[in-house]
mmCIF file of C-alpha atoms in Angstrom:
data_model
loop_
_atom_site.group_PDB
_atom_site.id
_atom_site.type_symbol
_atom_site.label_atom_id
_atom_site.label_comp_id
_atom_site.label_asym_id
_atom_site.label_seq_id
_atom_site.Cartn_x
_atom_site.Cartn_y
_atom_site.Cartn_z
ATOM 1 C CA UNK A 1 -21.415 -6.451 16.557
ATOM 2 C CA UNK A 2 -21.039 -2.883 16.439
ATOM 3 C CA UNK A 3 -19.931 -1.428 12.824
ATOM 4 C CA UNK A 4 -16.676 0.805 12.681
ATOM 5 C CA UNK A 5 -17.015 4.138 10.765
ATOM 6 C CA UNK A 6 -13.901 5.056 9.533
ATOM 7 C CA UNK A 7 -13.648 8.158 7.333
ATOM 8 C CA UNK A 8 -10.147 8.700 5.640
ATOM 9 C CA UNK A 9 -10.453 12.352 4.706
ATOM 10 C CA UNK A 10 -9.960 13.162 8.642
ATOM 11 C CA UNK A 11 -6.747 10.673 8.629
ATOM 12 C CA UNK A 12 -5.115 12.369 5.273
ATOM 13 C CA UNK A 13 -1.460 11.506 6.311
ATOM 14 C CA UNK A 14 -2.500 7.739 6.729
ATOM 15 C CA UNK A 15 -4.598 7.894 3.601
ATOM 16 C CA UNK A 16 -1.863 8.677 1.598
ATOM 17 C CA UNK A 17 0.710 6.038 3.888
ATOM 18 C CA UNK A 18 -2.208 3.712 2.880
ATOM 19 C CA UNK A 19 -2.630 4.559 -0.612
ATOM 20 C CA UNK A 20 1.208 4.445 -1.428
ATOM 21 C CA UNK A 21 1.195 0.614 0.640
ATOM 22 C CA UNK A 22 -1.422 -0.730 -1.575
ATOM 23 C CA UNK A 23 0.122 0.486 -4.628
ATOM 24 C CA UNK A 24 3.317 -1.037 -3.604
ATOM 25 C CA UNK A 25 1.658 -4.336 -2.548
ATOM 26 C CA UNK A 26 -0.517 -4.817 -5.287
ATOM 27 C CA UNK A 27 1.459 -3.176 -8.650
ATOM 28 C CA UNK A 28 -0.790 -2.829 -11.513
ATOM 29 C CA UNK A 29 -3.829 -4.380 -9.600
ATOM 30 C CA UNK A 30 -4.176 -1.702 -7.207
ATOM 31 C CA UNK A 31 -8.159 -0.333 -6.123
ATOM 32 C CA UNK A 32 -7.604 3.156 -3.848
ATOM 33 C CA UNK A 33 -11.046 3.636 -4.364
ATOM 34 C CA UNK A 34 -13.128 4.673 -0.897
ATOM 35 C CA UNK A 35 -14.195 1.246 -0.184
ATOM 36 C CA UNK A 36 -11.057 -0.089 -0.756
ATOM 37 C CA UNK A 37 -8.830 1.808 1.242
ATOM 38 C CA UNK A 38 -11.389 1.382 4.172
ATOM 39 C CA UNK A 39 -11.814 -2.231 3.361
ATOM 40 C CA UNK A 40 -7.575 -2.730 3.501
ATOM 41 C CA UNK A 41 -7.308 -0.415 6.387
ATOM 42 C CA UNK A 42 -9.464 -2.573 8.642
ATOM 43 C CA UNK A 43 -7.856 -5.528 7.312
ATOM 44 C CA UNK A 44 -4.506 -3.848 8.771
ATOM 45 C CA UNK A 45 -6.237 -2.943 12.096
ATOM 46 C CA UNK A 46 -8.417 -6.368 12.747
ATOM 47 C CA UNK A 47 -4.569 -8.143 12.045
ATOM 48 C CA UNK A 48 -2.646 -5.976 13.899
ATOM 49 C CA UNK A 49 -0.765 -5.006 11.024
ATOM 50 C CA UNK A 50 -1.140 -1.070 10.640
ATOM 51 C CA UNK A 51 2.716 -0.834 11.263
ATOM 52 C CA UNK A 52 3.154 -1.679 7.996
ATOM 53 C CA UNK A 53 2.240 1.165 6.455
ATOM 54 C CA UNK A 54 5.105 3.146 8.400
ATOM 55 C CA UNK A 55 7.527 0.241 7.627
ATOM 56 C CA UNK A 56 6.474 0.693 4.044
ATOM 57 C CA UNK A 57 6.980 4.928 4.312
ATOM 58 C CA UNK A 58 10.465 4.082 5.478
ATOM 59 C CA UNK A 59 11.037 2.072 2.613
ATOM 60 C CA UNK A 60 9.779 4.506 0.173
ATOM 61 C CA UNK A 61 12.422 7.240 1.740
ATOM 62 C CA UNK A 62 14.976 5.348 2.195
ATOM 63 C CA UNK A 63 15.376 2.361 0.157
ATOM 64 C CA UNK A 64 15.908 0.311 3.178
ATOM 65 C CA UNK A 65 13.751 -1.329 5.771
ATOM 66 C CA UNK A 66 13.555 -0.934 9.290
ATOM 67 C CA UNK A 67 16.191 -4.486 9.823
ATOM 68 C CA UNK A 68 18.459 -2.579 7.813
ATOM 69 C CA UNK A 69 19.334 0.260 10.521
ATOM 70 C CA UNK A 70 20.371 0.222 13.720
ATOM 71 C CA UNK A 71 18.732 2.643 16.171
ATOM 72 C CA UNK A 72 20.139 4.665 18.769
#
């Protein structure tokens, strides 16, 4: 199986999206080490969850979630 390099300080506006998920998600507990951050990120990507962390900017500047608007 091939390993997956995955540097976050060429992917700074989803480093941040990912640091600001985990310290939602996790409160007090939270790790944004390195390894970490890589280590939740591919945990996003393997589960097809990476929309997440825009669901989770939205919250953060808005208050609301994505169910709570109605597009256009």
């Amino acid at each position: 199986m091939k390993k997956e390099i995955i540097n976050l300080d060429n992917m700074p506006m989803t480093k941040a999206l990912l640091i600001d998920y985990i310290m939602f998600m996790y409160g007090e507990a939270y790790d944004i080490s390195h390894e970490y951050l890589v280590m939740e990120y591919l945990m996003l990507k393997r589960e097809n969850r990476l929309h997440e962390l825009f669901q989770q900017e939205l919250l953060d500047n808005t208050g609301a979630l994505e169910e709570d608007f109605i597009w256009r």
